Coordinates of C-alpha atoms in Angstrom, one line a residue:
Chain A
X1 CA -1.5 21.9 17.2
X2 CA 1.5 19.7 15.7
X3 CA 3.4 21.8 19.2
X4 CA 1.1 20.2 21.2
X5 CA 1.3 16.4 19.5
X6 CA 5.4 17.3 19.6
X7 CA 5.1 17.7 23.3
X8 CA 2.8 14.9 23.8
X9 CA 5.1 12.3 21.9
X10 CA 8.5 13.5 24.1
X11 CA 6.6 13.0 27.1
X12 CA 5.7 9.8 25.8
X13 CA 8.9 8.9 25.2
X14 CA 10.7 10.0 28.4
X15 CA 7.6 7.5 29.7
X16 CA 8.8 4.1 27.0
X17 CA 12.5 5.1 28.7
X18 CA 11.4 5.1 32.5
X19 CA 9.4 1.9 32.2
X20 CA 11.6 0.0 29.9
X21 CA 14.1 0.5 32.9
X22 CA 18.0 1.8 32.7
X23 CA 19.9 1.1 29.2
X24 CA 16.2 1.3 27.3
X25 CA 16.8 4.5 25.7
X26 CA 20.3 3.4 24.6
X27 CA 19.0 0.0 23.5
X28 CA 16.4 1.6 21.6
X29 CA 18.8 4.3 19.7
X30 CA 20.3 0.9 18.0
X31 CA 17.5 0.3 16.2
X32 CA 18.3 1.4 12.4
X33 CA 14.8 1.6 10.6
X34 CA 15.1 2.6 6.6
X35 CA 13.2 5.9 7.2
X36 CA 12.9 8.7 4.5
X37 CA 13.4 12.3 5.5
X38 CA 9.5 12.4 6.7
X39 CA 10.7 9.5 9.4
X40 CA 8.7 6.5 7.9
X41 CA 9.9 3.6 6.2
X42 CA 8.4 2.6 2.9
X43 CA 5.6 0.6 4.9
X44 CA 4.6 3.6 7.1
X45 CA 6.4 2.4 10.0
X46 CA 7.4 5.3 12.3
X47 CA 9.9 4.4 14.6
X48 CA 9.9 7.6 16.7
X49 CA 6.0 7.2 16.5
X50 CA 6.3 3.8 17.7
X51 CA 8.3 4.3 20.3
X52 CA 6.1 6.9 21.9
X53 CA 2.8 4.6 21.5
X54 CA 4.5 1.8 22.9
X55 CA 4.7 3.7 26.6
X56 CA 0.8 2.8 27.4
X57 CA 1.4 -0.7 26.2
X58 CA 4.7 -0.6 28.1
X59 CA 2.9 0.3 31.1
X60 CA 0.3 -2.8 30.3
X61 CA 3.6 -4.9 30.2
X62 CA 5.0 -3.5 33.3
X63 CA 2.5 -2.8 35.5
X64 CA -1.1 -4.5 34.6
X65 CA -0.1 -7.8 33.1
X66 CA 3.4 -7.8 34.5
X67 CA 4.8 -9.9 32.2
X68 CA 7.1 -13.0 32.8
X69 CA 9.7 -13.7 29.9
X70 CA 11.2 -17.0 29.0
X71 CA 13.6 -17.5 26.6
X72 CA 13.7 -14.3 24.7
X73 CA 17.3 -15.3 23.4
X74 CA 15.7 -17.8 21.2
X75 CA 14.3 -15.1 19.0
X76 CA 17.6 -14.3 16.6
X77 CA 19.3 -11.3 17.1
X78 CA 19.2 -10.6 13.0
X79 CA 18.3 -12.1 9.7
X80 CA 14.4 -13.2 9.2
X81 CA 12.4 -15.3 11.6
X82 CA 8.6 -16.1 11.9
X83 CA 7.5 -16.1 15.4
X84 CA 4.4 -18.2 15.3
X85 CA 2.2 -18.0 18.4
X86 CA -1.1 -18.9 19.8
X87 CA -3.9 -16.1 20.0
X88 CA -6.3 -15.7 22.6
X89 CA -7.8 -12.9 24.9
X90 CA -10.5 -11.0 22.7
X91 CA -8.4 -7.8 22.1
X92 CA -4.7 -8.7 20.8
X93 CA -2.7 -7.5 23.4
X94 CA -1.0 -10.8 23.1
X95 CA 0.6 -9.1 20.1
X96 CA 1.0 -6.0 21.8
X97 CA 3.0 -7.9 25.0
X98 CA 5.1 -10.0 22.6
X99 CA 6.5 -6.7 20.7
X100 CA 7.0 -4.8 24.0
X101 CA 9.2 -7.6 25.2
X102 CA 11.1 -7.8 21.9
X103 CA 11.8 -4.1 22.1
X104 CA 12.0 -3.1 25.6
X105 CA 13.9 -6.2 27.0
X106 CA 15.8 -7.6 24.5
X107 CA 18.9 -6.2 23.4
X108 CA 19.5 -5.4 20.8
X109 CA 15.8 -4.8 20.3
X110 CA 13.7 -6.5 17.2
X111 CA 11.2 -4.4 15.7
X112 CA 8.7 -7.4 14.8
X113 CA 6.0 -7.1 12.3
X114 CA 2.6 -8.4 13.0
X115 CA 0.3 -9.4 10.4
X116 CA -3.1 -7.8 11.2
X117 CA -6.7 -9.2 9.5
X118 CA -7.6 -7.8 6.6
X119 CA -10.6 -5.8 8.0
X120 CA -8.1 -3.9 10.1
X121 CA -7.4 -0.8 7.4
X122 CA -11.0 -0.2 7.2
X123 CA -11.3 0.9 11.2
X124 CA -10.4 4.7 11.8
X125 CA -7.7 5.4 13.9
X126 CA -6.4 1.4 14.4
X127 CA -5.5 1.6 10.9
X128 CA -3.2 4.4 11.1
X129 CA -1.8 3.4 14.6
X130 CA -1.1 -0.1 13.2
X131 CA 1.0 1.4 10.1
X132 CA 2.9 3.6 11.8
X133 CA 4.0 0.9 14.9
X134 CA 4.9 -1.3 11.6
X135 CA 1.9 -3.7 11.7
X136 CA 1.0 -4.4 8.4
X137 CA -1.9 -6.7 6.6
X138 CA -1.1 -10.0 6.2
X139 CA -0.7 -10.6 2.4
X140 CA 1.5 -13.6 1.4
X141 CA 3.2 -10.8 -0.7
X142 CA 3.8 -8.7 2.4
X143 CA 5.3 -11.4 4.2
X144 CA 7.9 -12.6 1.2
X145 CA 8.8 -8.7 0.6
X146 CA 9.2 -8.6 4.5
X147 CA 11.3 -11.8 4.8
X148 CA 13.4 -11.4 1.9
X149 CA 14.4 -7.7 3.7
X150 CA 15.5 -10.0 7.0
X151 CA 12.8 -8.7 8.8
X152 CA 10.9 -10.6 12.2
X153 CA 6.8 -11.4 11.3
X154 CA 4.5 -12.5 13.5
X155 CA 2.0 -14.7 12.8
X156 CA -1.0 -15.9 14.6
X157 CA -2.2 -19.0 12.6
X158 CA -4.8 -19.5 14.3
X159 CA -6.1 -16.1 13.2
X160 CA -9.6 -14.5 14.8
X161 CA -10.8 -18.4 15.9
X162 CA -8.4 -18.3 18.2
X163 CA -8.2 -14.7 19.2
X164 CA -12.5 -15.1 20.0
X165 CA -12.6 -18.4 20.8
X166 CA -15.1 -19.2 23.8
X167 CA -13.4 -19.5 27.5
X168 CA -14.4 -23.1 28.2
X169 CA -11.9 -23.7 25.0
X170 CA -9.2 -22.0 26.3
X171 CA -5.2 -23.3 25.8
X172 CA -7.1 -25.8 23.2
X173 CA -5.1 -24.5 20.1
X174 CA -7.3 -24.4 17.0
X175 CA -5.9 -26.1 13.9
X176 CA -3.2 -24.0 12.6
X177 CA -3.5 -22.5 9.0
X178 CA -0.6 -23.9 6.6
X179 CA 0.1 -20.9 4.8
X180 CA 3.2 -19.6 7.2
X181 CA 4.6 -22.8 6.7
X182 CA 4.9 -22.2 2.9
X183 CA 6.5 -18.5 3.5
X184 CA 9.1 -19.8 5.6
X185 CA 10.2 -23.2 3.0
X186 CA 9.8 -20.6 0.5
X187 CA 12.1 -17.8 2.4
X188 CA 14.2 -20.6 4.3
X189 CA 13.3 -18.6 7.6
X190 CA 13.2 -20.1 11.0
X191 CA 10.0 -20.4 13.0
X192 CA 10.2 -19.6 16.8
X193 CA 7.0 -20.9 18.6
X194 CA 5.9 -18.7 21.0
X195 CA 3.3 -19.7 23.9
X196 CA 1.7 -17.0 25.7
X197 CA -0.1 -17.8 29.1
X198 CA -2.6 -15.7 30.6
X199 CA -4.1 -13.9 27.4
X200 CA -7.2 -16.3 27.8
X201 CA -8.0 -15.2 31.5
X202 CA -7.7 -11.3 30.5
X203 CA -11.0 -11.5 29.0
X204 CA -13.0 -14.8 29.4
X205 CA -15.7 -14.8 26.5
X206 CA -18.7 -15.8 28.0
X207 CA -20.6 -15.5 24.5
X208 CA -20.4 -14.6 21.1
X209 CA -23.3 -11.9 19.7
X210 CA -23.1 -13.3 16.0
X211 CA -25.7 -10.9 15.0
X212 CA -24.4 -8.0 16.3
X213 CA -20.7 -8.9 15.0
X214 CA -22.1 -9.4 11.7
X215 CA -24.3 -6.1 11.6
X216 CA -20.8 -4.1 12.5
X217 CA -18.6 -6.6 10.3
X218 CA -16.4 -7.9 12.8
X219 CA -15.1 -11.0 13.4
X220 CA -17.0 -11.7 16.4
X221 CA -18.8 -9.7 19.4
X222 CA -17.8 -11.2 22.6
X223 CA -19.3 -10.4 26.0
X224 CA -17.1 -10.7 28.9
X225 CA -17.6 -9.9 32.5
X226 CA -16.4 -6.5 32.5
X227 CA -18.9 -6.7 29.0
X228 CA -16.6 -5.1 26.8
X229 CA -13.6 -7.0 25.7
X230 CA -11.5 -5.0 28.7
X231 CA -9.0 -6.7 29.9
X232 CA -8.6 -7.9 33.4
X233 CA -5.1 -7.9 35.2
X234 CA -4.3 -11.5 34.5
X235 CA -0.2 -12.0 34.9
X236 CA 1.4 -12.8 31.3
X237 CA 4.2 -15.3 31.0
X238 CA 5.8 -15.4 27.5
X239 CA 7.2 -18.5 26.4
X240 CA 10.1 -18.5 23.6
X241 CA 10.6 -22.0 22.3
X242 CA 13.9 -23.1 20.2
X243 CA 14.1 -22.0 16.7
X244 CA 12.6 -24.7 14.4
X245 CA 14.1 -25.3 10.8
X246 CA 12.3 -26.9 7.8
X247 CA 13.5 -27.8 4.4
X248 CA 11.3 -28.6 2.0
X249 CA 9.5 -27.2 -1.6
X250 CA 6.8 -24.6 -0.4
X251 CA 4.8 -26.7 -3.2
X252 CA 4.4 -30.1 -1.3
X253 CA 1.4 -31.5 -1.2
X254 CA -0.8 -30.6 1.6
X255 CA -0.5 -34.2 3.4
X256 CA 3.2 -33.3 4.2
X257 CA 2.9 -29.8 4.4
X258 CA 0.4 -30.5 7.6
X259 CA 2.6 -32.7 9.1
X260 CA 5.2 -29.9 9.0
X261 CA 2.5 -27.5 10.5
X262 CA 1.7 -30.1 13.0
X263 CA 5.0 -30.2 14.0
X264 CA 5.2 -26.2 14.6
X265 CA 1.4 -26.5 16.8
X266 CA 2.7 -29.1 18.8
X267 CA 5.8 -27.1 19.9
X268 CA 3.4 -24.0 20.5
X269 CA 1.3 -26.5 22.5
X270 CA 4.2 -27.6 24.6
X271 CA 5.2 -24.2 25.5
X272 CA 1.4 -24.0 27.0
X273 CA 1.8 -26.9 28.8
X274 CA 5.1 -25.9 30.6
X275 CA 3.8 -22.2 30.6
X276 CA 0.2 -23.6 32.7
X277 CA 2.4 -26.2 34.9
X278 CA 4.7 -23.5 36.1
X279 CA 1.9 -20.8 36.7
X280 CA 1.2 -20.4 40.2
X281 CA -1.8 -18.4 40.0
X282 CA -3.9 -16.8 37.4
X283 CA -3.6 -13.1 38.4
X284 CA -0.2 -13.5 40.6
Chain B
X1 CA 12.2 24.5 -8.1
X2 CA 11.5 22.4 -11.4
X3 CA 13.8 19.1 -11.8
X4 CA 16.5 19.0 -14.4
X5 CA 15.0 18.7 -17.8
X6 CA 17.6 17.6 -19.7
X7 CA 17.1 16.1 -23.2
X8 CA 16.7 12.1 -23.1
X9 CA 18.2 10.6 -25.8
X10 CA 19.8 6.8 -26.6
X11 CA 20.8 5.0 -29.3
X12 CA 17.6 3.9 -31.7
X13 CA 15.6 6.9 -31.1
X14 CA 12.5 6.6 -33.1
X15 CA 12.7 8.9 -36.0
X16 CA 9.5 10.3 -35.9
X17 CA 7.2 9.8 -32.7
X18 CA 3.2 10.1 -32.9
X19 CA 1.5 11.7 -30.0
X20 CA -2.2 11.7 -28.9
X21 CA -3.9 14.2 -26.3
X22 CA -0.5 16.0 -27.1
X23 CA -2.7 19.4 -25.7
X24 CA -3.0 18.7 -23.0
X25 CA -0.6 19.8 -19.9
X26 CA 1.1 16.7 -19.5
X27 CA 1.5 16.1 -23.8
X28 CA 2.5 19.9 -23.9
X29 CA 5.4 18.9 -21.4
X30 CA 6.2 15.7 -23.4
X31 CA 6.4 17.5 -26.6
X32 CA 8.9 20.4 -25.1
X33 CA 10.9 17.4 -24.0
X34 CA 11.1 15.3 -27.3
X35 CA 10.9 17.7 -30.2
X36 CA 14.6 18.6 -29.5
X37 CA 15.4 14.9 -29.9
X38 CA 13.3 13.6 -32.9
X39 CA 10.4 14.6 -35.0
X40 CA 7.1 14.9 -33.4
X41 CA 3.5 14.5 -34.7
X42 CA 0.6 16.0 -32.4
X43 CA -2.5 14.6 -32.4
X44 CA -5.4 15.7 -30.3
X45 CA -8.8 17.1 -31.0
X46 CA -8.2 20.3 -28.9
X47 CA -5.8 23.3 -30.9
X48 CA -2.3 23.1 -29.4
X49 CA -1.4 26.3 -27.8
X50 CA 2.6 27.5 -27.5
X51 CA 3.2 24.3 -30.4
X52 CA 7.1 24.4 -30.8
X53 CA 7.8 25.6 -34.8
X54 CA 9.3 22.6 -35.9
X55 CA 6.2 20.3 -34.5
X56 CA 3.4 19.2 -36.8
X57 CA 0.3 19.1 -35.1
X58 CA -3.0 17.3 -36.5
X59 CA -6.4 18.8 -34.7
X60 CA -8.6 15.3 -35.3
X61 CA -10.7 13.2 -33.2
X62 CA -8.8 10.0 -32.9
X63 CA -11.7 8.4 -33.9
X64 CA -12.2 9.8 -37.0
X65 CA -11.0 8.0 -40.4
X66 CA -8.9 11.0 -41.6
X67 CA -6.2 9.8 -38.5
X68 CA -5.3 6.9 -41.0
X69 CA -4.0 10.0 -43.2
X70 CA -1.9 11.3 -40.3
X71 CA 0.3 7.7 -40.5
X72 CA 0.3 7.6 -44.3
X73 CA 1.9 11.2 -44.4
X74 CA 4.2 10.8 -41.8
X75 CA 5.3 7.2 -41.0
X76 CA 5.4 7.2 -37.5
X77 CA 7.9 4.9 -36.0
X78 CA 6.5 4.8 -32.7
X79 CA 3.4 6.1 -30.8
X80 CA 3.1 7.9 -27.6
X81 CA -1.3 7.5 -26.7
X82 CA -1.8 10.1 -24.0
X83 CA -5.1 10.4 -25.7
X84 CA -7.3 9.4 -22.4
X85 CA -10.4 11.5 -20.8
X86 CA -11.0 11.9 -17.2
X87 CA -13.7 14.0 -16.6
X88 CA -16.5 13.1 -13.8
X89 CA -18.8 15.8 -15.6
X90 CA -18.7 14.9 -18.8
X91 CA -21.3 12.2 -20.3
X92 CA -19.9 8.7 -19.6
X93 CA -20.9 7.5 -23.1
X94 CA -18.6 10.1 -25.1
X95 CA -15.9 9.6 -22.4
X96 CA -16.1 5.9 -22.7
X97 CA -16.2 6.0 -26.6
X98 CA -13.4 8.4 -26.8
X99 CA -11.2 6.4 -24.5
X100 CA -12.2 2.5 -25.1
X101 CA -12.8 3.2 -28.9
X102 CA -9.9 5.8 -29.4
X103 CA -7.5 3.6 -28.1
X104 CA -8.5 0.7 -30.1
X105 CA -8.7 2.5 -33.4
X106 CA -5.5 4.0 -32.8
X107 CA -3.4 0.8 -31.8
X108 CA -4.9 -0.9 -34.9
X109 CA -3.5 2.1 -36.9
X110 CA -0.2 1.3 -35.6
X111 CA -0.3 -2.4 -36.3
X112 CA -1.7 -2.2 -40.0
X113 CA 1.0 1.3 -40.2
X114 CA 4.3 -0.6 -39.5
X115 CA 4.6 1.3 -36.1
X116 CA 7.6 -0.5 -34.1
X117 CA 6.7 0.9 -30.7
X118 CA 3.6 1.7 -28.9
X119 CA 3.7 3.4 -25.5
X120 CA 0.4 3.5 -23.6
X121 CA 0.1 5.6 -20.2
X122 CA -2.3 4.1 -17.8
X123 CA -2.1 4.9 -14.1
X124 CA -1.2 2.9 -10.8
X125 CA -4.8 3.6 -9.6
X126 CA -6.0 0.5 -12.1
X127 CA -5.5 -1.7 -9.2
X128 CA -7.6 0.6 -6.9
X129 CA -7.4 1.8 -3.6
X130 CA -8.6 -1.5 -1.3
X131 CA -8.2 -2.2 2.6
X132 CA -6.6 -5.5 2.0
X133 CA -4.1 -4.5 -1.0
X134 CA -0.6 -5.5 -0.3
X135 CA 1.4 -2.9 0.7
X136 CA 3.5 -3.1 -2.7
X137 CA 1.4 -4.0 -5.2
X138 CA 3.4 -5.7 -8.5
X139 CA 2.4 -5.6 -12.2
X140 CA 0.5 -8.6 -12.1
X141 CA -2.2 -7.5 -9.5
X142 CA -6.1 -7.6 -10.7
X143 CA -6.8 -4.5 -11.8
X144 CA -9.6 -3.6 -9.2
X145 CA -10.4 -0.5 -9.8
X146 CA -13.9 -0.6 -11.4
X147 CA -15.1 -2.2 -8.5
X148 CA -16.2 0.8 -6.7
X149 CA -15.3 3.0 -8.4
X150 CA -17.1 3.1 -11.7
X151 CA -15.3 6.3 -14.1
X152 CA -11.9 3.9 -13.5
X153 CA -13.6 1.3 -15.7
X154 CA -12.3 2.8 -18.8
X155 CA -9.1 2.9 -17.4
X156 CA -9.3 -0.5 -16.7
X157 CA -10.4 -1.4 -20.0
X158 CA -8.0 0.4 -21.9
X159 CA -5.1 -1.1 -19.8
X160 CA -6.8 -4.5 -20.4
X161 CA -6.7 -3.9 -24.2
X162 CA -3.2 -2.6 -24.6
X163 CA -2.3 -5.7 -22.9
X164 CA -3.6 -8.2 -25.4
X165 CA -2.8 -5.8 -28.0
X166 CA 1.2 -6.5 -26.8
X167 CA 0.2 -10.2 -27.1
X168 CA -1.6 -10.2 -30.4
X169 CA 1.6 -8.0 -32.1
X170 CA 4.4 -9.4 -30.9
X171 CA 5.8 -7.6 -33.5
X172 CA 5.3 -4.4 -32.1
X173 CA 7.0 -3.3 -29.0
X174 CA 4.1 -2.3 -26.8
X175 CA 4.8 -0.4 -23.4
X176 CA 2.4 -0.1 -21.0
X177 CA 3.2 2.5 -18.4
X178 CA 1.4 2.6 -15.0
X179 CA 2.9 5.8 -13.0
X180 CA 1.3 6.7 -9.3
X181 CA -0.2 9.9 -8.7
X182 CA 1.0 12.4 -11.2
X183 CA 1.2 16.0 -9.6
X184 CA 2.8 19.4 -11.0
X185 CA 2.4 22.7 -11.8
X186 CA 0.5 22.2 -14.8
X187 CA -1.4 19.2 -14.2
X188 CA -5.0 19.3 -13.7
X189 CA -6.0 15.7 -12.5
X190 CA -7.6 15.1 -9.1
X191 CA -4.2 14.4 -7.2
X192 CA -2.9 17.7 -8.1
X193 CA -6.1 19.3 -7.6
X194 CA -6.6 17.9 -4.1
X195 CA -3.1 19.0 -3.0
X196 CA -3.8 22.5 -4.1
X197 CA -7.1 22.5 -1.8
X198 CA -6.2 25.0 1.3
X199 CA -8.8 23.1 3.4
X200 CA -8.9 19.5 1.8
X201 CA -11.3 16.9 3.5
X202 CA -9.6 13.9 4.7
X203 CA -10.9 10.8 6.5
X204 CA -10.9 11.1 10.3
X205 CA -8.4 8.3 11.5
X206 CA -7.4 7.3 8.1
X207 CA -3.4 8.2 6.5
X208 CA -2.9 5.9 3.8
X209 CA 0.9 6.1 2.6
X210 CA 1.0 7.8 -1.0
X211 CA 3.2 7.9 -3.8
X212 CA 3.4 11.0 -6.6
X213 CA 5.4 11.2 -9.4
X214 CA 6.1 15.0 -10.6
X215 CA 5.0 15.4 -14.3
X216 CA 8.2 15.9 -15.8
X217 CA 9.5 12.6 -14.5
X218 CA 6.3 11.0 -16.1
X219 CA 7.5 12.7 -19.3
X220 CA 10.9 11.3 -19.0
X221 CA 9.6 7.9 -18.2
X222 CA 7.6 8.2 -21.3
X223 CA 10.7 8.8 -23.3
X224 CA 12.3 6.3 -21.9
X225 CA 10.0 4.0 -23.0
X226 CA 10.6 4.7 -26.6
X227 CA 13.9 2.8 -25.8
X228 CA 14.5 -0.2 -28.8
X229 CA 13.8 -3.5 -27.1
X230 CA 11.7 -2.7 -24.3
X231 CA 8.3 -4.2 -24.0
X232 CA 6.1 -4.9 -21.3
X233 CA 3.8 -3.8 -18.4
X234 CA 5.7 -1.0 -15.8
X235 CA 4.7 0.6 -12.6
X236 CA 6.5 3.8 -12.8
X237 CA 7.3 5.2 -9.1
X238 CA 8.6 8.4 -8.2
X239 CA 10.9 9.6 -5.2
X240 CA 9.2 7.3 -2.6
X241 CA 6.3 7.2 -0.2
X242 CA 5.2 8.9 2.7
X243 CA 2.0 9.5 4.6
X244 CA -1.1 11.5 3.3
X245 CA -1.0 14.3 6.2
X246 CA 2.9 14.4 5.6
X247 CA 2.3 15.8 2.3
X248 CA -0.6 17.9 3.7
X249 CA 2.0 18.9 6.5
X250 CA 4.2 20.2 4.1
X251 CA 2.3 21.8 1.8
X252 CA 0.6 24.0 4.9
X253 CA -2.5 22.7 4.2
X254 CA -5.6 22.5 7.3
X255 CA -7.3 19.3 6.4
X256 CA -10.8 19.1 7.7
X257 CA -11.5 15.4 9.0
X258 CA -14.8 14.1 8.3
X259 CA -15.5 10.4 10.2
X260 CA -15.8 7.9 7.3
X261 CA -19.3 6.8 8.0
X262 CA -20.3 10.3 6.6
X263 CA -17.7 11.3 4.2
X264 CA -19.3 9.4 1.1
X265 CA -22.9 10.8 1.6
X266 CA -21.6 14.3 2.4
X267 CA -19.4 14.4 -0.6
X268 CA -22.0 13.3 -3.0
X269 CA -24.3 15.8 -2.0
X270 CA -21.3 18.7 -2.7
X271 CA -20.8 16.9 -5.9
X272 CA -24.3 17.1 -7.0
X273 CA -24.5 20.6 -6.2
X274 CA -21.0 21.2 -8.3
X275 CA -19.2 22.8 -4.8
X276 CA -16.2 19.9 -5.6
X277 CA -15.2 18.5 -8.5
X278 CA -14.2 15.3 -6.4
X279 CA -16.7 12.7 -6.8
X280 CA -17.4 10.5 -3.3
X281 CA -15.4 7.5 -4.8
X282 CA -12.4 9.5 -4.7
X283 CA -12.2 9.1 -1.2
X284 CA -11.1 5.7 -1.4
X285 CA -7.7 7.1 -2.5
X286 CA -7.5 9.1 0.7
X287 CA -8.5 6.2 2.7
X288 CA -6.8 2.9 1.6
X289 CA -3.7 2.1 0.2
X290 CA -2.5 1.9 -3.5
X291 CA 1.1 1.9 -3.0
X292 CA 2.8 0.1 -5.9
X293 CA 6.4 -1.8 -6.7
X294 CA 8.1 0.0 -9.2
X295 CA 11.2 -2.3 -9.2
X296 CA 10.7 -3.8 -12.6
X297 CA 10.9 -0.4 -14.2
X298 CA 13.8 0.3 -12.5
X299 CA 15.7 -2.9 -13.4
X300 CA 14.8 -2.6 -17.1
X301 CA 15.4 0.8 -17.5
X302 CA 17.4 1.6 -15.1
X303 CA 14.8 4.2 -13.9
X304 CA 15.3 7.2 -11.2
X305 CA 13.1 10.2 -11.0
X306 CA 14.8 13.5 -11.0
X307 CA 13.1 15.4 -8.7
X308 CA 13.3 14.9 -5.2
X309 CA 10.2 14.1 -2.8
X310 CA 10.0 17.4 -1.1
X311 CA 10.2 18.8 -4.9
X312 CA 7.3 16.9 -6.1
X313 CA 5.2 17.5 -3.0
X314 CA 6.2 21.1 -3.5
X315 CA 5.5 21.2 -7.4
X316 CA 1.9 21.6 -6.9
X317 CA 2.0 24.9 -5.6
X318 CA 4.9 26.3 -8.1

């Protein structure tokens, strides 16, 4: 059983290296995760597993969504940073594509920790897969700890409200929650705004079966042209903006904080606007 | 391989230490570690098999009035309170009375008889395994273990009582230790028993990070807590954390993965039919995260476990 999984893992890793293009292996070997003798870091991140697990995602990145990357150098090569992105597409492929981009395209690669919803750890397989790939539950305590350790965190301040919004409201940002700004002020981490164009069209939600969602305790149950939110091959455009730095007290009153949050939201909106203007076609 | 068990000693070691629950597996190991360093007085309603000669043992229920006589006679300077019962088969009212009333009585006696230090053994499981737990829980985390697992309410109540005792009696140094899952060759608690199963049930698709600590390291931590000047609540961590599957793999176990939708009802039937000693609520521990941040104990005591991760895992089969 373990021989089989070892063989599968080796094949998947080779696939990742191949899809990543020449030099991928050498770049990925530069990552040093603080793993113990069992290959995991204290959060349960297993680099070896992650390199294998991203193979199918890298295939999606290269062949299916054919991601175009803009401004990846705006993500600092090291040190604490918050990536703040719009969220869309019913299933969080946008998070996966951002992570693959920074792992496979960036030199040296950056491991990004996306903050996942609190209900994700109740899902079988998904919970384990997320943990081994370095994704963690988005509690403030977790973020503080990771930023203090100079890690990169990916935040979707719109949460599921953005992810599961109906198709007619595509590219209209939902109000950003202010939690990430308090963390940025507290830790002094810069914020890199990220605009994802293409994910909205991957799974247009025509309606949301709210009673069914409640029954399954899912945040939403969208009905898309493919019925289940399986993504269509829309072309992705990832835009990374210039880092924003904020100063102030994490305890300042809401009005002041909202002003800073609005600044980040405007930066993301500008990236989306640019991305949409530059885009020639949804699928090509 | 057993970890090194060098005696723990420091200036100001209390001259007489009263240990409740000394006849248990952990208590006996602690007695062996401590009796060469200081005078140890045991208190347990069970007899102490293999008692060292220089150790005075009183076979008494800690709720009995005669316990005060032990305080008068031996004048202990410190208490280590291990006298907590966990037995899912025992009558609820009896364990509750023993754990909660017993702890009240013994801590009150400490305050009345000029004891300087009270070390109370709680557990990191008081936080409870929950899907929305942070990856590392600090000591300030609310104690939510009773929410889903009523058997844990005793322990939560005891922990809370020890905390309020700490604030009510500033003249007495109270130390509350919350070690992670204790495993070892002699302990017979749920985590050790689980790891001893040849074919343990796991929850299909779940593989939480788990922290374990060797029983010998818990004894060392309890002894270190006697150090003068130390008070407060401390998580006590072992040599690290790793996925449950890695521990089972290391021990050569063949897990039986059961879907999470049915595992609890199956386990309930098996528990009621006495086919297993694990109540269904234990499933949370192999499904969700309950990993703690032990940095405070490291910072204030210079704590480092002596058993390696590999040896700690192997210790359940030693």
